[in-house]
Structure formats: structure tokens, C-alpha cells
Amino acid sequence: MNIGIVIPGFSDGEQDWCIPVYLNLVRTLAQSDSLRVFAMRYPLRRDQYTVYGAQVIALGGGSYTVGVGRVALIARTIAMIIRQHRIKPFDVLHAIWADETGFAACIAGRLIKVPVVVSVAGGELVGLPGYGLQSGRVSAWLVKQALILADCVTVPCQYAFDLLPSRQLTSPQPLSANRERFPEPIANRTAIVPLGVDPILFSPSSETRIENRLLAVGSLSNVKGHDKLLHALAQLPDLSLDIVGEGPLLSELSTLAETLGVAARVTFHGAVAHDALPRFYRSAA
């Protein structure tokens, strides 16, 4: 099968973990299928190279942009997908995220008459202070259009499924359907596909696990709720906590830990390389 994957950012090489789950996805699919990965924003250059046998086409969009720059990037991505389809026709396009990647894949899919799968990560469906694509009108519109146009939508859990903007929104004509079929609501085109975990890297270990030790891994930003975790820890005197991650709230969270009297039981580890993370998981309760 010839698969085109449209994604915001992808590994710059086999040693660049970028977002490990997608590197693993491509490595696995490339063993049996022909893959071309369209990386819209990262790496920060326009280039073509190979990762695990998959062809990666970097569009070089760079950091998040708005206005004309964003429109140009989406148009460039659509044009590149069409160009690659002419070289070697796609059987399916798969967009990771239902934002500009999903929109670009769906428009290209309609033009070349190829079915499109859009995988929702979660942030597309919420609009919290400082987080989520529903906070911006253009991003929210792009998400809605991607969900409407996709032949198939995947979400990681029931909670994300329930956040779909309107499960009755219909597709004008799923390409994979009979031409005489009536439009289908999003719910009928959506599958819950849980995010996977590598069971070899992240297997539990009774030998190294510390029963009273908790672990939090994530950026130190408001949406992660580390402040609530520290307040909870203050009510649980027998527990200790490892916090892995970096971000703008490090100083504030460190001060809060002192104020709550839990600083001696909290360790801020900062950024930790992906291949070093499994030992943290194995040691945590």
C-alpha cells in the first residue's frame, strides 16, 4: 500500500526522537508499505531524506505562523502531495492532527480522489487558557473542516470522542463510500484508537519500583496542573514525587513546593532524554 502521512513535525533522522510514537509508527509501517511523510513545520528546512526506508519530505514551515505565512504553508503542502501522487499514486492519506495537517490532507485527498484518515490528538478539540486550538477562530475552522471532509476520523479515547464539536456534522461525500450514499455524521466515521505504549521499554518492574514514589512527566505549563499535584502531595505525607520536564513554571512550582512544605519530597529532574525515561517509569508506583 502507498501511504502518505501528513504531520506537523517528524524526526530529522533515525536518532532524532522528535515525537517517538510517530517515529515508531513509520518504522513499523515501512516494513510492509511504501511511505512518504510530509512534515509541515519540522525539520526547520525544506529537504527530502529517508528514515527507516520511508521518504520524508520536509516543507520547512518552521514555528507556528498565522496569516499569509500559514496559508502559504498549507498551499505548499497540498501542492507537494499532489506532485508526489503524480509520481507514485497514493492509496490513502493519513493526517496526524486535525488542524492544518488534516485540512491540507483532506483538500489534497479530494483533488486526487484518495481517501483520508484524520487522527485527532486531543488539543484540537479544546480551548483552555494558553492551550488548545478551539481558542483561535482560524484553527477552530480548520479543525472543523478536516473533521467534516475526512473519510475516517480516529480519536485516542472516549473523552476525546465526546469532545467532537458536533458528532452530527456530516461529510459531503466519503470517497470510500458508494456515490449514492447519504452523508455520514462524524460519529459514524470515527473510531477510538488508543495511543500505544512500547511494552518492552515501559514494562513494570517489581525489582525497581518504589511503592511510595509518584512520577509526573510533561512540560511545566499551566495546562498540566502540576500545582494541583503539589497541593495533593501536601495531603499525602508518605509519598514522594519525581517531576520530569521543563518549562516556564519551574521557578513558580519550586516556590510552591517550598510554601507547601513538600520540597524535600519533590525532585525536579528537568528535561530527560526519551531513552532515559523508562527507568523513571519502572521506579514509580
Tab-separated table of C-alpha atoms in Angstrom:
chain	number	residue	atom	x	y	z
A	1	MET	CA	0.000	0.000	0.000
A	2	ASN	CA	1.208	3.521	-0.811
A	3	ILE	CA	0.590	5.740	2.220
A	4	GLY	CA	1.076	9.470	2.610
A	5	ILE	CA	1.408	10.743	6.182
A	6	VAL	CA	0.895	14.468	6.812
A	7	ILE	CA	2.276	15.584	10.157
A	8	PRO	CA	3.337	18.864	11.835
A	9	GLY	CA	6.858	17.652	12.608
A	10	PHE	CA	8.846	14.470	12.107
A	11	SER	CA	12.261	13.132	13.068
A	12	ASP	CA	15.267	14.678	11.345
A	13	GLY	CA	16.834	11.209	11.269
A	14	GLU	CA	16.639	7.845	12.977
A	15	GLN	CA	18.397	9.229	16.076
A	16	ASP	CA	16.107	12.250	16.378
A	17	TRP	CA	13.233	11.167	18.641
A	18	CYS	CA	11.103	14.287	17.941
A	19	ILE	CA	7.779	12.557	18.810
A	20	PRO	CA	8.783	8.918	19.376
A	21	VAL	CA	5.362	7.358	18.767
A	22	TYR	CA	5.306	8.630	15.185
A	23	LEU	CA	8.881	7.525	14.530
A	24	ASN	CA	7.830	4.058	15.732
A	25	LEU	CA	4.689	4.198	13.576
A	26	VAL	CA	6.678	4.979	10.441
A	27	ARG	CA	9.323	2.372	11.237
A	28	THR	CA	6.645	-0.306	11.615
A	29	LEU	CA	4.572	0.654	8.555
A	30	ALA	CA	7.652	0.986	6.341
A	31	GLN	CA	8.384	-2.712	6.834
A	32	SER	CA	5.386	-3.636	4.696
A	33	ASP	CA	4.178	-0.461	2.950
A	34	SER	CA	5.545	2.375	0.852
A	35	LEU	CA	5.556	5.553	2.969
A	36	ARG	CA	6.003	9.229	2.199
A	37	VAL	CA	5.911	11.566	5.195
A	38	PHE	CA	5.051	15.239	4.674
A	39	ALA	CA	6.487	17.155	7.652
A	40	MET	CA	4.964	20.633	7.537
A	41	ARG	CA	6.929	22.512	10.199
A	42	TYR	CA	9.852	20.441	11.500
A	43	PRO	CA	12.660	19.926	10.474
A	44	LEU	CA	13.255	23.637	10.021
A	45	ARG	CA	14.305	23.335	6.379
A	46	ARG	CA	12.998	22.218	3.019
A	47	ASP	CA	14.536	18.857	2.288
A	48	GLN	CA	13.932	15.238	1.324
A	49	TYR	CA	15.589	12.322	3.102
A	50	THR	CA	14.954	8.754	4.227
A	51	VAL	CA	14.127	7.429	7.701
A	52	TYR	CA	13.710	3.656	8.178
A	53	GLY	CA	13.024	3.280	4.465
A	54	ALA	CA	10.309	5.945	4.425
A	55	GLN	CA	10.734	9.046	2.274
A	56	VAL	CA	10.422	12.226	4.352
A	57	ILE	CA	9.509	15.472	2.602
A	58	ALA	CA	10.165	18.416	4.893
A	59	LEU	CA	8.184	21.538	3.980
A	60	GLY	CA	10.223	23.768	6.307
A	61	GLY	CA	7.301	25.679	7.779
A	62	GLY	CA	9.138	26.456	10.997
A	63	SER	CA	7.477	27.644	14.181
A	64	TYR	CA	3.776	28.398	14.393
A	65	THR	CA	2.741	31.150	11.982
A	66	VAL	CA	-0.507	32.943	11.228
A	67	GLY	CA	-1.953	34.824	8.294
A	68	VAL	CA	-0.348	34.699	4.860
A	69	GLY	CA	2.543	32.519	6.043
A	70	ARG	CA	0.193	29.839	7.281
A	71	VAL	CA	-1.920	29.911	4.133
A	72	ALA	CA	1.229	29.612	2.012
A	73	LEU	CA	2.437	26.610	4.014
A	74	ILE	CA	-0.895	24.803	3.663
A	75	ALA	CA	-0.982	25.531	-0.078
A	76	ARG	CA	2.610	24.330	-0.462
A	77	THR	CA	1.771	21.104	1.357
A	78	ILE	CA	-1.281	20.434	-0.813
A	79	ALA	CA	0.770	21.075	-3.969
A	80	MET	CA	3.528	18.730	-2.802
A	81	ILE	CA	1.065	15.926	-2.016
A	82	ILE	CA	-0.451	16.274	-5.498
A	83	ARG	CA	3.022	16.301	-7.081
A	84	GLN	CA	4.038	13.163	-5.213
A	85	HIS	CA	0.762	11.468	-6.171
A	86	ARG	CA	1.582	12.038	-9.844
A	87	ILE	CA	4.966	10.388	-9.343
A	88	LYS	CA	3.528	7.405	-7.480
A	89	PRO	CA	-0.217	7.350	-6.696
A	90	PHE	CA	-1.292	7.142	-3.057
A	91	ASP	CA	-3.806	4.595	-1.821
A	92	VAL	CA	-4.594	6.607	1.317
A	93	LEU	CA	-3.540	9.790	3.115
A	94	HIS	CA	-3.227	9.862	6.909
A	95	ALA	CA	-3.147	13.228	8.699
A	96	ILE	CA	-1.780	13.420	12.234
A	97	TRP	CA	-3.766	16.181	13.997
A	98	ALA	CA	-6.959	17.696	12.639
A	99	ASP	CA	-5.580	21.200	12.233
A	100	GLU	CA	-3.629	22.434	9.212
A	101	THR	CA	-2.316	18.909	8.548
A	102	GLY	CA	-5.829	17.456	8.489
A	103	PHE	CA	-7.139	20.299	6.340
A	104	ALA	CA	-4.253	20.029	3.839
A	105	ALA	CA	-4.609	16.246	3.602
A	106	CYS	CA	-8.384	16.436	3.109
A	107	ILE	CA	-8.207	19.076	0.373
A	108	ALA	CA	-5.441	17.168	-1.411
A	109	GLY	CA	-7.363	13.928	-0.987
A	110	ARG	CA	-10.459	15.419	-2.595
A	111	LEU	CA	-8.423	16.745	-5.519
A	112	ILE	CA	-6.634	13.453	-6.221
A	113	LYS	CA	-9.620	11.299	-5.199
A	114	VAL	CA	-7.838	9.408	-2.416
A	115	PRO	CA	-9.472	8.589	0.964
A	116	VAL	CA	-8.168	10.426	4.012
A	117	VAL	CA	-7.824	9.343	7.644
A	118	VAL	CA	-7.510	12.157	10.211
A	119	SER	CA	-6.159	11.265	13.663
A	120	VAL	CA	-7.143	13.676	16.447
A	121	ALA	CA	-4.573	14.046	19.211
A	122	GLY	CA	-6.849	15.943	21.600
A	123	GLY	CA	-5.676	19.532	21.735
A	124	GLU	CA	-7.644	20.305	18.587
A	125	LEU	CA	-10.927	19.872	20.447
A	126	VAL	CA	-10.377	22.147	23.459
A	127	GLY	CA	-9.875	25.847	24.112
A	128	LEU	CA	-8.272	26.366	27.505
A	129	PRO	CA	-6.242	29.433	28.575
A	130	GLY	CA	-2.947	29.095	26.743
A	131	TYR	CA	-3.792	25.688	25.271
A	132	GLY	CA	-5.987	24.224	22.571
A	133	LEU	CA	-6.919	25.043	19.009
A	134	GLN	CA	-10.535	25.967	19.745
A	135	SER	CA	-9.283	29.257	21.200
A	136	GLY	CA	-8.465	30.607	17.747
A	137	ARG	CA	-11.134	31.147	15.099
A	138	VAL	CA	-8.966	30.098	12.161
A	139	SER	CA	-7.621	26.981	13.879
A	140	ALA	CA	-11.106	26.017	15.052
A	141	TRP	CA	-12.380	26.426	11.486
A	142	LEU	CA	-9.543	24.290	10.074
A	143	VAL	CA	-10.278	21.563	12.619
A	144	LYS	CA	-13.984	21.594	11.773
A	145	GLN	CA	-13.311	21.370	8.036
A	146	ALA	CA	-10.870	18.488	8.494
A	147	LEU	CA	-13.431	16.569	10.549
A	148	ILE	CA	-16.167	17.226	8.004
A	149	LEU	CA	-14.083	16.205	4.976
A	150	ALA	CA	-12.266	13.179	6.419
A	151	ASP	CA	-13.347	9.731	5.279
A	152	CYS	CA	-12.323	8.338	8.659
A	153	VAL	CA	-11.501	10.028	11.975
A	154	THR	CA	-9.635	8.451	14.879
A	155	VAL	CA	-9.579	9.702	18.467
A	156	PRO	CA	-7.448	8.313	21.324
A	157	CYS	CA	-10.215	7.791	23.892
A	158	GLN	CA	-13.913	8.127	24.690
A	159	TYR	CA	-13.281	11.508	26.329
A	160	ALA	CA	-11.896	12.887	23.052
A	161	PHE	CA	-14.799	11.335	21.137
A	162	ASP	CA	-17.237	13.195	23.392
A	163	LEU	CA	-15.407	16.475	22.631
A	164	LEU	CA	-16.057	16.293	18.889
A	165	PRO	CA	-17.616	19.697	18.062
A	166	SER	CA	-20.793	18.153	16.691
A	167	ARG	CA	-20.978	14.437	16.188
A	168	GLN	CA	-23.792	15.098	13.709
A	169	LEU	CA	-21.596	17.135	11.344
A	170	THR	CA	-21.719	15.334	8.019
A	171	SER	CA	-19.215	14.659	5.298
A	172	PRO	CA	-20.304	15.842	1.837
A	173	GLN	CA	-19.299	12.537	0.257
A	174	PRO	CA	-16.908	9.977	1.797
A	175	LEU	CA	-14.627	8.893	-1.040
A	176	SER	CA	-14.587	5.330	0.203
A	177	ALA	CA	-18.397	5.153	0.120
A	178	ASN	CA	-20.770	4.370	-2.690
A	179	ARG	CA	-21.520	7.564	-4.603
A	180	GLU	CA	-25.239	7.209	-3.886
A	181	ARG	CA	-24.831	7.062	-0.110
A	182	PHE	CA	-26.164	9.856	2.044
A	183	PRO	CA	-23.638	11.977	4.003
A	184	GLU	CA	-22.434	10.357	7.219
A	185	PRO	CA	-22.253	12.020	10.663
A	186	ILE	CA	-18.802	12.274	12.192
A	187	ALA	CA	-19.709	9.699	14.845
A	188	ASN	CA	-20.277	7.082	12.146
A	189	ARG	CA	-16.856	7.784	10.660
A	190	THR	CA	-14.940	7.898	13.945
A	191	ALA	CA	-13.018	5.088	15.605
A	192	ILE	CA	-11.465	5.145	19.080
A	193	VAL	CA	-7.833	4.046	18.658
A	194	PRO	CA	-5.909	4.252	21.960
A	195	LEU	CA	-2.411	5.688	21.900
A	196	GLY	CA	0.071	2.842	22.187
A	197	VAL	CA	2.870	2.187	24.651
A	198	ASP	CA	6.031	0.218	23.886
A	199	PRO	CA	5.663	-2.756	26.274
A	200	ILE	CA	9.360	-3.589	26.053
A	201	LEU	CA	10.615	-0.142	27.051
A	202	PHE	CA	7.849	0.610	29.531
A	203	SER	CA	7.203	-2.710	31.234
A	204	PRO	CA	6.680	-2.552	35.017
A	205	SER	CA	9.453	-3.869	37.247
A	206	SER	CA	8.779	-5.158	40.732
A	207	GLU	CA	12.529	-5.083	41.403
A	208	THR	CA	12.993	-1.346	40.876
A	209	ARG	CA	9.539	0.020	41.754
A	210	ILE	CA	9.322	2.190	44.876
A	211	GLU	CA	5.823	1.834	46.284
A	212	ASN	CA	5.502	5.348	47.700
A	213	ARG	CA	7.049	7.218	44.753
A	214	LEU	CA	4.941	9.094	42.195
A	215	LEU	CA	6.006	10.323	38.755
A	216	ALA	CA	4.815	13.206	36.561
A	217	VAL	CA	6.228	13.616	33.041
A	218	GLY	CA	5.294	16.674	30.993
A	219	SER	CA	6.062	20.291	30.235
A	220	LEU	CA	5.862	22.652	33.197
A	221	SER	CA	2.933	24.682	31.882
A	222	ASN	CA	-0.475	25.637	33.245
A	223	VAL	CA	-2.415	23.015	31.335
A	224	LYS	CA	-0.555	20.147	33.044
A	225	GLY	CA	-1.786	21.060	36.524
A	226	HIS	CA	1.433	20.460	38.470
A	227	ASP	CA	0.228	22.967	41.072
A	228	LYS	CA	-2.758	20.741	41.876
A	229	LEU	CA	-0.426	17.758	42.114
A	230	LEU	CA	1.747	19.569	44.674
A	231	HIS	CA	-1.310	20.553	46.720
A	232	ALA	CA	-2.407	16.899	46.692
A	233	LEU	CA	1.062	15.774	47.755
A	234	ALA	CA	0.839	18.077	50.773
A	235	GLN	CA	-2.128	15.974	51.940
A	236	LEU	CA	-0.232	12.690	51.452
A	237	PRO	CA	2.775	12.793	53.781
A	238	ASP	CA	4.059	9.296	52.951
A	239	LEU	CA	4.583	9.934	49.237
A	240	SER	CA	7.433	11.450	47.247
A	241	LEU	CA	7.346	12.812	43.704
A	242	ASP	CA	9.618	12.936	40.641
A	243	ILE	CA	8.764	15.674	38.140
A	244	VAL	CA	10.332	15.251	34.706
A	245	GLY	CA	10.069	18.129	32.250
A	246	GLU	CA	10.982	21.746	31.770
A	247	GLY	CA	9.008	24.899	31.125
A	248	PRO	CA	8.165	28.440	32.209
A	249	LEU	CA	6.639	27.436	35.573
A	250	LEU	CA	9.724	25.804	37.078
A	251	SER	CA	10.523	28.672	39.444
A	252	GLU	CA	6.874	29.124	40.432
A	253	LEU	CA	6.400	25.410	41.123
A	254	SER	CA	9.630	25.219	43.124
A	255	THR	CA	8.442	28.118	45.282
A	256	LEU	CA	5.038	26.468	45.728
A	257	ALA	CA	6.697	23.225	46.862
A	258	GLU	CA	8.615	25.199	49.493
A	259	THR	CA	5.477	27.031	50.621
A	260	LEU	CA	3.536	23.790	50.976
A	261	GLY	CA	6.361	22.141	52.905
A	262	VAL	CA	6.862	19.346	50.358
A	263	ALA	CA	10.135	20.489	48.753
A	264	ALA	CA	12.090	17.708	50.464
A	265	ARG	CA	9.804	15.133	48.875
A	266	VAL	CA	9.818	16.597	45.350
A	267	THR	CA	12.642	16.273	42.824
A	268	PHE	CA	12.625	18.394	39.657
A	269	HIS	CA	14.700	16.499	37.077
A	270	GLY	CA	14.340	18.931	34.173
A	271	ALA	CA	14.453	17.606	30.617
A	272	VAL	CA	15.254	13.893	30.359
A	273	ALA	CA	16.165	12.147	27.111
A	274	HIS	CA	13.467	9.821	25.814
A	275	ASP	CA	15.664	6.750	26.038
A	276	ALA	CA	16.318	7.525	29.731
A	277	LEU	CA	12.621	7.811	30.639
A	278	PRO	CA	11.814	4.093	31.078
A	279	ARG	CA	13.823	3.818	34.294
A	280	PHE	CA	11.720	6.624	35.819
A	281	TYR	CA	8.518	4.796	34.927
A	282	ARG	CA	9.819	1.496	36.255
A	283	SER	CA	10.751	3.014	39.604
A	284	ALA	CA	7.420	4.770	40.167
A	285	ALA	CA	4.363	3.361	41.900
